[in-house]
Coordinates of C-alpha atoms in Angstrom, one line a residue:
Chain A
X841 CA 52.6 -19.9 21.8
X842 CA 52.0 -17.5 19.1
X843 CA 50.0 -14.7 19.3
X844 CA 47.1 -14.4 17.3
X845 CA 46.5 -11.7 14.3
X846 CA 45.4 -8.2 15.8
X847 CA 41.6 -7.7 14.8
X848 CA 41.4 -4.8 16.8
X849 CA 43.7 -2.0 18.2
X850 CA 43.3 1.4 19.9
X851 CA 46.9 3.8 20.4
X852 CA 45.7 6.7 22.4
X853 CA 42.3 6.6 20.6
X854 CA 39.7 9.7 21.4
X855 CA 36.1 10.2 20.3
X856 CA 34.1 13.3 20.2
X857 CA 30.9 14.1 18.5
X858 CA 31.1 17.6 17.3
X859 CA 31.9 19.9 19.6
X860 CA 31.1 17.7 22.4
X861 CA 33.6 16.7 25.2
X862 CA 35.4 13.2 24.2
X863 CA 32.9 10.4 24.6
X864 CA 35.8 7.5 24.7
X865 CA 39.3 9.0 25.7
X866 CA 42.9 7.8 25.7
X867 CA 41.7 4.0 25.0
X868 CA 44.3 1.9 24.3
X869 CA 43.5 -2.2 23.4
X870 CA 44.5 -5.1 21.6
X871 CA 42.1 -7.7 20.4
X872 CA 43.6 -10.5 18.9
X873 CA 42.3 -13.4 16.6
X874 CA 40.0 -16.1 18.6
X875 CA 40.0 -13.6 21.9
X876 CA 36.9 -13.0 23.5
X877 CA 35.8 -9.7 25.6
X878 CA 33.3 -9.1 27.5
X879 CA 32.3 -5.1 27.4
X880 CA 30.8 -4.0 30.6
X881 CA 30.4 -0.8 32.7
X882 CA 27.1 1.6 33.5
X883 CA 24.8 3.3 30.8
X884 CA 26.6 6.2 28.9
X885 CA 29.8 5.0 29.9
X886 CA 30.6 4.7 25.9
X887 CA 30.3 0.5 25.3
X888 CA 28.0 1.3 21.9
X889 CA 30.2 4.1 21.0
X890 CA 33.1 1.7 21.2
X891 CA 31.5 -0.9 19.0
X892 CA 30.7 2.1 16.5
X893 CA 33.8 2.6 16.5
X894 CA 35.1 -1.4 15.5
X895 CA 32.4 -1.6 13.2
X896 CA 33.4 1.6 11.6
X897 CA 30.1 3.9 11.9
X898 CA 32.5 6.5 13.4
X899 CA 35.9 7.5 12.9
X900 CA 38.3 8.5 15.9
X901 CA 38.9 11.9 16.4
X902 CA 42.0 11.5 17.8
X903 CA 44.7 8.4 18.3
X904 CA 45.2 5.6 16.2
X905 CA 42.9 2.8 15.1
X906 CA 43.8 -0.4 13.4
X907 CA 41.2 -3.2 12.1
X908 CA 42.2 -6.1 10.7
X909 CA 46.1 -5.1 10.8
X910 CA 45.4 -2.5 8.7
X911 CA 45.3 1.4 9.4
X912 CA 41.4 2.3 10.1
X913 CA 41.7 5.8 10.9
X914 CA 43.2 7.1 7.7
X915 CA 41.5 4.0 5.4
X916 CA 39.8 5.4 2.2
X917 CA 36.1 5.6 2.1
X918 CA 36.2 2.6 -0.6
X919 CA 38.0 0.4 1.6
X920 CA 35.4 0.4 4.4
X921 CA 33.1 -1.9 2.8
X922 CA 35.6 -5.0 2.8
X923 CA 36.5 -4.6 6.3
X924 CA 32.9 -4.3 7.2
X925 CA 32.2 -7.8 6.1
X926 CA 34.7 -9.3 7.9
X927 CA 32.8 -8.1 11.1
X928 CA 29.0 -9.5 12.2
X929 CA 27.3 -6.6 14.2
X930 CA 24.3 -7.4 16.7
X931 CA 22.7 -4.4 17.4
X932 CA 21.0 -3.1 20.8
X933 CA 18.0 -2.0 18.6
X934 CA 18.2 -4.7 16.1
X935 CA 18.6 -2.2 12.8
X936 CA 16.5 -4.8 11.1
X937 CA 15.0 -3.2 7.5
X938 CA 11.3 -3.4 7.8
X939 CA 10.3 -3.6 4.4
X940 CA 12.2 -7.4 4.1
X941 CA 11.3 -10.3 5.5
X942 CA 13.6 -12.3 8.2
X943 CA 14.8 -14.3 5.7
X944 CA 16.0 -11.3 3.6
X945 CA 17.1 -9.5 6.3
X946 CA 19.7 -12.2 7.9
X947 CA 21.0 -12.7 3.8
X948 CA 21.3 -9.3 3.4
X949 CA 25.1 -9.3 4.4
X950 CA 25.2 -12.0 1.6
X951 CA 23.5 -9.8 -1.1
X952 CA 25.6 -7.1 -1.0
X953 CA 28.5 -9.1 -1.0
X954 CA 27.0 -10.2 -4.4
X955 CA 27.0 -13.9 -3.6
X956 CA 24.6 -16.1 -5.5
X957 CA 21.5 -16.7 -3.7
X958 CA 22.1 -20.5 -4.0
X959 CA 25.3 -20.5 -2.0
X960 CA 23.5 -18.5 1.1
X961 CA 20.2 -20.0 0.8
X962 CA 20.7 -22.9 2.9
X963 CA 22.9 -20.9 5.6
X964 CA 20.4 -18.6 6.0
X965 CA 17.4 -21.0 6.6
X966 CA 19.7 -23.3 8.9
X967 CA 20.8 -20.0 11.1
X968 CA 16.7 -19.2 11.2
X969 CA 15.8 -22.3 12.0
X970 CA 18.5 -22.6 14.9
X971 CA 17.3 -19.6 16.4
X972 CA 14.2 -20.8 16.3
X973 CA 12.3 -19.1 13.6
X974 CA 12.3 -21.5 11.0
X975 CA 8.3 -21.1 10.7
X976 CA 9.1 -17.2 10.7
X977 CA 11.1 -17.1 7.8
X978 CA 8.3 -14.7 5.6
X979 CA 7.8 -12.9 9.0
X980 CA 8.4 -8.9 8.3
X981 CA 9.3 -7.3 11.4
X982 CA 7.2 -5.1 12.0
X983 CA 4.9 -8.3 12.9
X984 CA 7.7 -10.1 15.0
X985 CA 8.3 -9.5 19.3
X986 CA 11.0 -8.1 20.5
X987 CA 12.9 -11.6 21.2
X988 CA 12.5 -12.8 17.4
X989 CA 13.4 -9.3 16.0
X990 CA 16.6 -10.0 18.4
X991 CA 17.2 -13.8 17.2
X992 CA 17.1 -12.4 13.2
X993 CA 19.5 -9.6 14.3
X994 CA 21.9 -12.6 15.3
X995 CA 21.6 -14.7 12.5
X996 CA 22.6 -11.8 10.4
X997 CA 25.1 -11.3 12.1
X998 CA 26.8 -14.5 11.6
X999 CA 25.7 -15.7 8.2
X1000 CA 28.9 -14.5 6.8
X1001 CA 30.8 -16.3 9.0
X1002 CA 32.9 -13.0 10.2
X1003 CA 36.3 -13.0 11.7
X1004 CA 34.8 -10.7 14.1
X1005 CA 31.4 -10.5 16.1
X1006 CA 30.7 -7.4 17.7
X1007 CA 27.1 -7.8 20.1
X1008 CA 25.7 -5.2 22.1
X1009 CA 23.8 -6.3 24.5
X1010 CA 22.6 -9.5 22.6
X1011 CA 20.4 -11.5 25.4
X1012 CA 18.6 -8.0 26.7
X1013 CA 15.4 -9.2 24.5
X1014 CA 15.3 -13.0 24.7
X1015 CA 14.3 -15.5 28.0
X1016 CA 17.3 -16.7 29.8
X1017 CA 17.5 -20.3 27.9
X1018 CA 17.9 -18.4 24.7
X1019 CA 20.5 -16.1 26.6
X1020 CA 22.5 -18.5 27.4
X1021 CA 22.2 -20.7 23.9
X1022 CA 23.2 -17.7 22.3
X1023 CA 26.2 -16.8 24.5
X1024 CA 27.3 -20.7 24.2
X1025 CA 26.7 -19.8 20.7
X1026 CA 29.4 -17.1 20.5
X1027 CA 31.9 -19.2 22.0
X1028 CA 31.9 -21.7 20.3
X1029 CA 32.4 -19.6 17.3
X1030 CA 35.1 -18.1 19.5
X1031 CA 36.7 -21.5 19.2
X1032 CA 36.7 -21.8 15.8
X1033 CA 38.6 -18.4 15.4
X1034 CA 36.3 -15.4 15.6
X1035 CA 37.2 -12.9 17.6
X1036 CA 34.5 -11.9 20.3
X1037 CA 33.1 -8.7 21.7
X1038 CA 30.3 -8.9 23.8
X1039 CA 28.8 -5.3 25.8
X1040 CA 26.6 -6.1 28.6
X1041 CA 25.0 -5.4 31.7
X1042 CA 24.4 -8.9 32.7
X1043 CA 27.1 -9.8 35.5
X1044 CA 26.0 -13.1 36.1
X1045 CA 25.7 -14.4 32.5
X1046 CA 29.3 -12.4 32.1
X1047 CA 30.5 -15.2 35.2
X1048 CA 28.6 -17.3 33.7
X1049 CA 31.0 -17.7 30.9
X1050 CA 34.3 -17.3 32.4
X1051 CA 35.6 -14.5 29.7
X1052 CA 38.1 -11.5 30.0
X1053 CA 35.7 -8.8 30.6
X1054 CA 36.7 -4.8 30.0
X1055 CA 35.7 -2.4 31.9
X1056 CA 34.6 1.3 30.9
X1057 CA 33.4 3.9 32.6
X1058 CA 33.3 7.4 31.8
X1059 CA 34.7 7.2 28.4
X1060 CA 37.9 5.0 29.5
X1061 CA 38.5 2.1 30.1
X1062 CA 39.3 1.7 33.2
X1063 CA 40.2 -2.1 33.9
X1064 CA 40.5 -5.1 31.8
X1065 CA 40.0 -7.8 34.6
X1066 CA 40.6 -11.6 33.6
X1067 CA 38.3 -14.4 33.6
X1068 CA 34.8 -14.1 34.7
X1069 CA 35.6 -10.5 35.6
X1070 CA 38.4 -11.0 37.9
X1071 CA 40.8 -8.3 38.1
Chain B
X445 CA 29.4 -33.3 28.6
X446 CA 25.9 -33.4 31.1
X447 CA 23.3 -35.6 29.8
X448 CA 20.9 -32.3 29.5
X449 CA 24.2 -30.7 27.5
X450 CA 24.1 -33.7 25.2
X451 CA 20.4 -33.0 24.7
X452 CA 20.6 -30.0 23.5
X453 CA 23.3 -30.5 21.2
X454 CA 21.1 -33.0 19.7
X455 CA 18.3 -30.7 19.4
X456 CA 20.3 -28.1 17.8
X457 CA 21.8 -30.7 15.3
X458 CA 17.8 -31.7 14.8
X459 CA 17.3 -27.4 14.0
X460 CA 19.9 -27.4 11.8
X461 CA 19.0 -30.5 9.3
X462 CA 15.4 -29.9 9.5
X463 CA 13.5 -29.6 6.4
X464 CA 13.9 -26.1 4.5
X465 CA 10.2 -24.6 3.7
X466 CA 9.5 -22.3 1.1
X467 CA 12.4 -21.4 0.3
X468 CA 13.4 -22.3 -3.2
X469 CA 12.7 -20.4 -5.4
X470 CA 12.2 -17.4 -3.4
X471 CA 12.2 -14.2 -4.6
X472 CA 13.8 -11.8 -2.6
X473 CA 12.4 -8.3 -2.1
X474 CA 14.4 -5.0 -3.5
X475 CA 16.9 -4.1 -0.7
X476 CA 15.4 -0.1 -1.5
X477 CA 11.5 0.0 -0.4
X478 CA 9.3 0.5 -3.4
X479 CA 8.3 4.2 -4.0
X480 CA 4.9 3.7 -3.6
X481 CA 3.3 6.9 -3.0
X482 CA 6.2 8.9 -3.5
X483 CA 6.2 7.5 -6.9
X484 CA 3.4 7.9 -8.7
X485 CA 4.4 11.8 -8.5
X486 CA 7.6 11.0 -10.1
X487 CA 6.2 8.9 -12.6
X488 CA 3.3 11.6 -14.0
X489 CA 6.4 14.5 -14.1
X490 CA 8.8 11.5 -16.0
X491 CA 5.6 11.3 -18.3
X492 CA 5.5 14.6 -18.7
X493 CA 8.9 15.6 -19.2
X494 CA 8.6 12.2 -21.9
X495 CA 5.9 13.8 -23.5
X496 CA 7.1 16.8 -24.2
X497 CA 10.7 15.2 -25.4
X498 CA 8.5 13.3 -28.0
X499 CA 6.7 16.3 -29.4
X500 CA 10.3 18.5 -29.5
X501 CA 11.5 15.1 -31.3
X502 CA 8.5 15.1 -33.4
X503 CA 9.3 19.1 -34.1
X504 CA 13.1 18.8 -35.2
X505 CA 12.4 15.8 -37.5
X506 CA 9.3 17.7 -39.3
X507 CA 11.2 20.5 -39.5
X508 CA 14.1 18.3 -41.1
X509 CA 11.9 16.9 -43.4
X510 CA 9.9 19.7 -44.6
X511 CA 13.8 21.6 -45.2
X512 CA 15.0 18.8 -47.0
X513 CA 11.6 18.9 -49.4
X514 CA 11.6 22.4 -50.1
X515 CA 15.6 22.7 -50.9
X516 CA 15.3 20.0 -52.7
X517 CA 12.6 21.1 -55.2
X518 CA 14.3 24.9 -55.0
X519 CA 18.0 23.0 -56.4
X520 CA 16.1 20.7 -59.1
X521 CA 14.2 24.0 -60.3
X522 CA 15.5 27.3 -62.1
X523 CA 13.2 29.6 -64.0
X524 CA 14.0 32.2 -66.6
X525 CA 11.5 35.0 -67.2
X526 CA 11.6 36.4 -70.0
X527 CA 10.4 40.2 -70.5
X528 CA 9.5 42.7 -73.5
X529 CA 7.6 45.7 -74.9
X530 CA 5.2 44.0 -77.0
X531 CA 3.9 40.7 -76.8
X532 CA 5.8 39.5 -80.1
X533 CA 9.2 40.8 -78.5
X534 CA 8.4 38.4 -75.5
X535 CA 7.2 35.7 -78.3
X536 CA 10.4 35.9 -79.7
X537 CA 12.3 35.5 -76.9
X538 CA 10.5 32.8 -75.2
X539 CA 11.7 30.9 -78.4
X540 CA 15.4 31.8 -78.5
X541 CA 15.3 30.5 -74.8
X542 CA 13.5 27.4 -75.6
X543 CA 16.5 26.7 -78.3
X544 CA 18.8 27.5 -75.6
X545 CA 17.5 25.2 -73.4
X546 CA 17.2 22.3 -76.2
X547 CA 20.5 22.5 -76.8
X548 CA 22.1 22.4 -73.2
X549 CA 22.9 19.3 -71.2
X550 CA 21.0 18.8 -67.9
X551 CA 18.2 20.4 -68.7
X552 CA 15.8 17.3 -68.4
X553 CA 12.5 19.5 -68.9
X554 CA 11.9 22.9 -69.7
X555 CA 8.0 24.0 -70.2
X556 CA 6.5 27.2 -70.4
X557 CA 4.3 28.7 -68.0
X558 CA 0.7 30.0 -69.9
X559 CA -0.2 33.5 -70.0
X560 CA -3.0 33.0 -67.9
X561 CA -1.2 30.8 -65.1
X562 CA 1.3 34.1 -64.9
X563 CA -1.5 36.3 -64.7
X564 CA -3.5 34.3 -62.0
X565 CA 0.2 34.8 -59.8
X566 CA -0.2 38.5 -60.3
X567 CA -4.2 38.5 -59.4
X568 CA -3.7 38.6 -55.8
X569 CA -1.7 42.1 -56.1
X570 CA -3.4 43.8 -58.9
X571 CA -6.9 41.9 -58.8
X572 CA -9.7 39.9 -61.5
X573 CA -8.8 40.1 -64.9
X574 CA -6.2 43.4 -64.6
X575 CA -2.7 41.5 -65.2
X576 CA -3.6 40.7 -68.8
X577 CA -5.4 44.3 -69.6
X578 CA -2.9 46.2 -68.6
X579 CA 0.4 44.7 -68.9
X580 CA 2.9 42.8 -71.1
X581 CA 3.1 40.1 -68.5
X582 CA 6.8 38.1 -69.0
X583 CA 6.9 34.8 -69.9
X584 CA 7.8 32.7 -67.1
X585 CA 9.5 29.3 -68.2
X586 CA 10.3 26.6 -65.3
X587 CA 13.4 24.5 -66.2
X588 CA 13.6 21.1 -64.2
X589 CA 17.6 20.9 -64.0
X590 CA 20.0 17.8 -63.6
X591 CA 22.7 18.5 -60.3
X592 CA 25.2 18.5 -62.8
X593 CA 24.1 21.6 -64.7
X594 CA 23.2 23.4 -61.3
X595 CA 26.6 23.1 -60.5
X596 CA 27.2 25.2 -63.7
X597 CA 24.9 27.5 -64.1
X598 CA 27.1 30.8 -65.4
X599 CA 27.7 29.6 -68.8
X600 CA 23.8 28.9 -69.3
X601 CA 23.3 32.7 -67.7
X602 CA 25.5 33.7 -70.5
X603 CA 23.8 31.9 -73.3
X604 CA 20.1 33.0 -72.5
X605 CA 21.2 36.2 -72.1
X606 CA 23.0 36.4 -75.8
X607 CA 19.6 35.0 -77.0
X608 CA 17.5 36.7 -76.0
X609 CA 19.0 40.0 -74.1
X610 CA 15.5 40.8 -72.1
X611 CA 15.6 37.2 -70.7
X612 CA 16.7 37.0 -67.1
X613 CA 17.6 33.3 -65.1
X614 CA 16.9 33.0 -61.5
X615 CA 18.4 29.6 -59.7
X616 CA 16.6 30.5 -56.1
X617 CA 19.5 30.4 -54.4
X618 CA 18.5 33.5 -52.4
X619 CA 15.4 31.7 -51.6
X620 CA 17.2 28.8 -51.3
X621 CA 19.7 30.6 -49.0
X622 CA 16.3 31.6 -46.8
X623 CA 14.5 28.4 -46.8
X624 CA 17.7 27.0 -45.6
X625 CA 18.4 29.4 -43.0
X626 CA 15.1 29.2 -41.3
X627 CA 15.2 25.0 -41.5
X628 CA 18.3 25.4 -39.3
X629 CA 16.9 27.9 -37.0
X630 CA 14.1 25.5 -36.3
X631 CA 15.6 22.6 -36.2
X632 CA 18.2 24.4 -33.4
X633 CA 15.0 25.4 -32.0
X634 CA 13.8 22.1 -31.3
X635 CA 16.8 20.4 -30.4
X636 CA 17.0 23.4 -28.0
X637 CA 14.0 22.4 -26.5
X638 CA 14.7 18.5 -26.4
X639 CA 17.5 19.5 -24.3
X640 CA 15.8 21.3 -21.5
X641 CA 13.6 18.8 -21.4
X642 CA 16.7 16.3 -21.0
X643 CA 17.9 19.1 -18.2
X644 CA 14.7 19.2 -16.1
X645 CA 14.4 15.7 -16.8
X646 CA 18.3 15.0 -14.6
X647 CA 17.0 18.2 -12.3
X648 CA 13.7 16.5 -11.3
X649 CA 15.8 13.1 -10.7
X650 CA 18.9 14.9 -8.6
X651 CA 15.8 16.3 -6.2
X652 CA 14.2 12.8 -5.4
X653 CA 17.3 10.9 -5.7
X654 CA 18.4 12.9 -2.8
X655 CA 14.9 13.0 -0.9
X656 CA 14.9 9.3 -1.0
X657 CA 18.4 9.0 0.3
X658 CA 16.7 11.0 3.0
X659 CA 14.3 9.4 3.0
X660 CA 15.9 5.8 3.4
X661 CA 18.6 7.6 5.6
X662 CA 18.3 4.1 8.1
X663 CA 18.2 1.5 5.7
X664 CA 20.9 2.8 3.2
X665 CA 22.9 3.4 7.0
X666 CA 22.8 -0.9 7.8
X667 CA 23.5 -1.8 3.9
X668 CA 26.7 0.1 4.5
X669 CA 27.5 -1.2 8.2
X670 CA 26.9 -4.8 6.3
X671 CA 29.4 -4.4 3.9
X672 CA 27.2 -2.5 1.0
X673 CA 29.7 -0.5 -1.5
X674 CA 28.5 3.1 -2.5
X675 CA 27.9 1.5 -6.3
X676 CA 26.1 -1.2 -4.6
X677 CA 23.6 1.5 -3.4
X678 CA 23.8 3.6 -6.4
X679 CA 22.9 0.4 -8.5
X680 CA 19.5 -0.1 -6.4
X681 CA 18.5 3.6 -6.5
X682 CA 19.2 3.8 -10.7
X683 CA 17.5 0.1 -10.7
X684 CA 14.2 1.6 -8.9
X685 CA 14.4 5.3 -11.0
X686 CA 14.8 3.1 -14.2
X687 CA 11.6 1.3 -13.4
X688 CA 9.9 4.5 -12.9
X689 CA 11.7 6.5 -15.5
X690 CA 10.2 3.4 -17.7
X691 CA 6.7 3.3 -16.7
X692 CA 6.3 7.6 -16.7
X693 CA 8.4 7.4 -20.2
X694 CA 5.8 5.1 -21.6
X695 CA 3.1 6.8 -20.7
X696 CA 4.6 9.8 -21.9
X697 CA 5.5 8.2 -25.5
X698 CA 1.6 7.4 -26.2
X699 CA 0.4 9.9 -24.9
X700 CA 2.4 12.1 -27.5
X701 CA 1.7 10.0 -30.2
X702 CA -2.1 10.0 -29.5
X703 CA -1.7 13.9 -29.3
X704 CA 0.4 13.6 -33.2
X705 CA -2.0 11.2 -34.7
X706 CA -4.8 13.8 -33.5
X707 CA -2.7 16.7 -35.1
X708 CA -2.2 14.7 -38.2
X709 CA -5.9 14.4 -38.6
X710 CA -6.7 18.0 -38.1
X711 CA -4.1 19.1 -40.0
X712 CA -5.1 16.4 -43.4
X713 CA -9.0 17.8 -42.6
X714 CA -8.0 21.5 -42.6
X715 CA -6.0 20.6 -46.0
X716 CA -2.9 22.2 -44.1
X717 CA -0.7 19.1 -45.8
X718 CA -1.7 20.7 -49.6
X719 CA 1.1 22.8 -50.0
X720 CA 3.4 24.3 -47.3
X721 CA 3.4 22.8 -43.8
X722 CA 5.4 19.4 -43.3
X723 CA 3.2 16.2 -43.2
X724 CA 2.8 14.4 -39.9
X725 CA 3.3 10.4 -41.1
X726 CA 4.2 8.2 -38.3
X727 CA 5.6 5.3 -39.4
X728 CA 9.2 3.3 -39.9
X729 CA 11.8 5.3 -38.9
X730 CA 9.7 8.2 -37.4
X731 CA 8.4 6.2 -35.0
X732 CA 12.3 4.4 -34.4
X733 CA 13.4 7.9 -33.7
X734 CA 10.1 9.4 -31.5
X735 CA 10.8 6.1 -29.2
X736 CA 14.3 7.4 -28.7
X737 CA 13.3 10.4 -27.0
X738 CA 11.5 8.6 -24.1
X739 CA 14.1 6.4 -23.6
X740 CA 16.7 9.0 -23.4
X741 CA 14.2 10.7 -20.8
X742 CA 14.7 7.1 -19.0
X743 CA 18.0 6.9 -19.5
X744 CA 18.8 10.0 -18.3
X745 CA 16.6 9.9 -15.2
X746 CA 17.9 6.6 -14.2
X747 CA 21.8 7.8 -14.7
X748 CA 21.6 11.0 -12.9
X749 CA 19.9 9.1 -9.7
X750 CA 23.0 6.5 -9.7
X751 CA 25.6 9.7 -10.0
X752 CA 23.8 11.9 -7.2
X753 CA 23.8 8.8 -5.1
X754 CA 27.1 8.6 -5.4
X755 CA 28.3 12.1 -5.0
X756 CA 25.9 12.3 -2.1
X757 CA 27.4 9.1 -0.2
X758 CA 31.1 10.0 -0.8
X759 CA 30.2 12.8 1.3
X760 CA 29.3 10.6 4.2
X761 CA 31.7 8.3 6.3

C-alpha cells in the first residue's frame, strides 16, 4: 500500500526560547495523511511546545520542519495563514475570544477565511448542537463552565474540516461520556482522512483507543510505541 | 455495532438534524472588541484634530477668496493723478486726460474723483478742512479698464503723458504685487496648518493603533493561529478607527461650523465685512470643501491604523 501525504515532518528539529536551553531537541517524526498519534509523557516534557510548533506559533530554532509537504521553517510570513487553516487546534486553555459568543467563536475559522456566512451557518450550529450546546449558542464565555468552554473549543476546531487536528489535552475538562464521544469523534474523522494528534495524560482513554502513541520526555522523544501504547 | 453503540449513533444523527434556533439572520459581532472606554478619548482628540482641520480649511479658502477680490478690483482699476501749480493748470489737464481716455479702447469708464472726495483722503494726515486751504490738491481720475488694455498699458502711459506732461498713471501693480504676495503667504499659512493637523491627526492614530494591538495582544494571537492574514487584521482595526475617526470627525465638523456661523455674526455686527476683511458665507461649495477636511481627518486616521497594523504584525511570527 501507498503511503499517505506527509502532514508533518521533524529532520533534527530543536527549539529554544531565547536564551533558554532547547525545550524539544533532536526530534525527528513523520506524520502522514489519516495517521493518528497519541502525544504523551509527564508535565514540561514539551507535548504543547510540540503542537506550537505544528500549528506554527513557533518556529524551530534549529533542524528542519515540513507542514503540508512544504518547507515550514523557512516559509514566508504570508504563507502561514493558508497552512494554518488546513490545521484545527484544540487548546489546553481553550483560547476562546470573550467578547463573541459560541456561535461566533466556533465560525471564527470560517470568517477569516472570508466564507459567506450562509455556507458556515448550518456547520456551525450542527457542530454546537452535537457537542451539546445547541441552547448555548448566544452563550459568551465568560458565562460558560469549564466543560462547555472546552466543547466550543472543539467545534472550532473542526468546522473547517482541517486535514489536520492537533488537541491538547481535549477531555481534561469534560465528564468521561463526553471524553470518550469526543475521542470517538476524532477517529472517526481520522477515518475520513485527517491526520490526528492527540497530547494527553489519560493512559487509559489512550488504551482505550488502540492508537500509536509518542512518547516525550525531557524535550525528546523518546519512544514511539504502537497500538494502545505498546512499544 | 452494540445495541447501546447503535443508540448513540442515533442520538448523535438526532443532534445533528435538530432544529436550528436563532440563527438566521444573525449578526455576528466584530472579531476586534469595541473600544468602549478607550474610545471615547479617541473620538474627542479625532474631534478635535477635525475641528481645527475645518477652521485651517475655513482660513485658506477666505484667504483665497478675499486675494482673488482684491486683485481683481486692483487689475480692472488704474488711476491717473493729475498734478499742477494752479488749479486751472490741473483744470486743464484733467481735460486733456479725459480726451485721452475717450479716445482709447478699453477704457469702459473713466470718472473723475471731486475735489472734496481727494481732500477727505488727505484729512486723516493733515486734518479738518486743511487739504483744500493750503494745497493745489491733484486731480485723481479712476479709470475702470478692459483686460485687454491692461495688457497694454505703455502706449496709454505715453499718451497721457504727451497731453498733459504733469499727469502721472499708476496701474497698482506694486500694490497688486503686495496684495498678492501676502494672499500667498496666507494661504501657505493655512495649508501649513491643515497639514499638521493631518500629521497629529496619523500620530494620534499610530499611538492607539499600537496600544490596541497591545491591547488585543490574545485575540489578534488566535485570529492568526486560525488562519487570519495580517490584512485580515489590518481591515478590522481601520474598520473600528474609521467608525471612530467618523463619529469624532463629525462632531468636529459642527462644532466648527457653529464656531464660523458665530464668527460670521460678530463679524456682520462689528461691520468688519464693510470694506477689508473676507466675508464668512457658508454655503454651496464652501460648505462642499469644509466637509472635506473632516473627512480627510477620517480618512487619514482610519489609513494610518490599517498601515501601523501592518508594519507592526510583519514584525511578529
Amino acid at each position: 500500500m501507498d503511503a499517505g501525504k506527509e502532514i508533518v515532518r521533524f529532520e533534527e528539529m530543536g527549539l529554544a526560547y531565547e536564551d533558554a536551553p532547547e525545550t524539544l531537541s533532536d526530534v525527528t517524526m513523520t506524520l502522514r495523511e489519516g495517521e493518528f498519534r497519541f502525544l504523551t509523557g509527564p508535565s514540561g516534557a514539551g507535548k504543547t511546545s510540540l503542537l506550537k510548533m505544528i500549528y506554527l506559533a513557533h518556529r524551530p530554532t534549529r533542524g528542519r520542519f515540513f507542514l503540508f509537504e512544504e518547507n515550514a521553517t523557512e516559509a514566508p510570513r504570508e504563507a502561514l495563514p493558508a497552512l494554518r487553516r488546513r490545521i484545527g487546534v484544540v487548546f489546553q486553555e481553550f483560547r476562546l475570544l470573550d467578547h463573541l459568543t459560541a456561535y461566533e467563536n466556533v465560525a471564527l475559522p470560517m470568517k477569516v477565511a472570508g466564507v459567506n456566512q450562509n455556507q458556515y451557518r448550518e456547520d456551525v450550529s450542527e457542530l454546537l448542537n452535537w457537542v451539546g450546546l445547541g441552547d448555548r449558542m448566544d452563550a459568551k464565555p465568560p458565562t460558560l463552565s469549564g466543560g462547555e468552554k472546552q466543547r466550543v473549543a472543539l467545534a472550532r476546531a473542526l468546522v473547517s474540516k482541517p486535514d489536520l487536528i492537533l488537541a491538547d489535552e481535549p477531555t481534561g475538562n469534560v465528564d468521561p461520556a463526553m471524553g470518550e464521544r469526543i475521542m470517538k469523534l476524532f477517529v472517526e474523522l481520522n477515518k475520513l482522512g485527517a491526520a490526528v494528534i492527540v497530547a494527553t495524560h489519560d493512559l487509559h482513554l489512550v488504551q482505550s483507543i488502540g492508537k500509536p502513541v509518542l512518547r516525550i520526555g525531557e524535550g525528546r522523544v523518546t519512544r514511539s510505541a504502537g497500538a494502545g501504547g505498546a512499544a | 455495532m452494540t445495541q447501546a453503540e447503535e443508540r448513540d449513533t442515533e442520538e448523535e444523527t438526532a443532534a445533528l438534524k435538530a432544529p436550528r434556533r436563532g440563527i438566521f439572520g444573525r449578526q455576528t459581532a466584530p472579531l476586534l472588541p469595541e473600544a468602549g472606554a478607550a474610545g471615547a478619548p479617541l473620538t474627542a482628540v479625532i474631534a478635535v484634530m477635525s475641528f481645527l482641520a475645518v477652521l485651517a480649511m475655513a482660513s485658506l479658502l477666505m484667504v483665497n477668496r478675499a486675494a482673488s477680490e482684491w486683485t481683481s478690483a486692483l487689475r480692472s482699476e488704474i488711476t491717473v493723478q493729475v498734478k499742477g501749480a494752479s488749479a486751472e493748470e490741473i483744470e486743464s489737464g484733467v481735460e486733456a486726460v479725459l480726451r485721452v481716455l475717450r479716445d482709447t479702447e478699453g477704457v469702459l469708464e473713466a470718472n473723475e474723483k471731486s475735489r472734496e472726495e481727494t481732500a477727505e483722503l488727505l484729512e486723516p494726515w493733515l486734518g479738518d478742512g486743511n487739504a483744500q486751504a493750503f494745497l493745489n490738491i491733484p486731480a485723481i481720475i479712476e479709470v475702470k479698464a478692459a483686460p485687454s488694455l491692461r495688457d497694454n498699458l505703455d502706449l496709454l502711459r505715453n499718451r497721457i503723458a504727451a497731453a498733459a506732461p504733469t499727469a502721472s498713471l499708476d496701474d497698482h501693480a506694486r500694490w497688486h504685487d503686495r496684495l498678492s504676495g501676502a494672499a500667498r503667504s496666507g494661504q501657505a499659512m493655512a495649508f501649513g496648518v491643515f497639514l499638521l493637523v493631518m500629521g497629529a491627526a496619523c500620530a494620534i492614530s499610530i499611538f492607539a493603533a499600537r496600544a490596541g494591538l497591545a491591547a488585543n495582544h490574545e485575540i489578534v494571537s488566535v485570529l492568526h493561529l486560525v488562519g487570519a492574514t495580517d490584512e485580515f487584521i489590518a481591515a478590522e482595526v481601520q474598520r473600528r478607527f474609521f467608525i471612530l475617526g467618523l463619529r469624532g470627525a463629525l462632531l468636529g465638523l459642527f462644532a466648527a461650523l457653529a464656531a464660523l456661523v458665530v464668527a460670521g455674526l460678530a463679524m456682520r455686527a462689528g461691520g468688519g465685512t464693510d470694506n477689508f476683511l473676507p466675508s464668512l458665507r457658508l454655503g454651496g461649495w464652501m460648505i462642499l470643501w469644509l466637509a472635506a477636511a473632516p473627512v480627510a481627518t477620517c480618512l487619514v486616521t482610519a489609513v494610518t491604523a490599517r498601515l501601523t497594523v501592518l508594519k507592526t504584525l510583519s514584525q511578529q511570527y
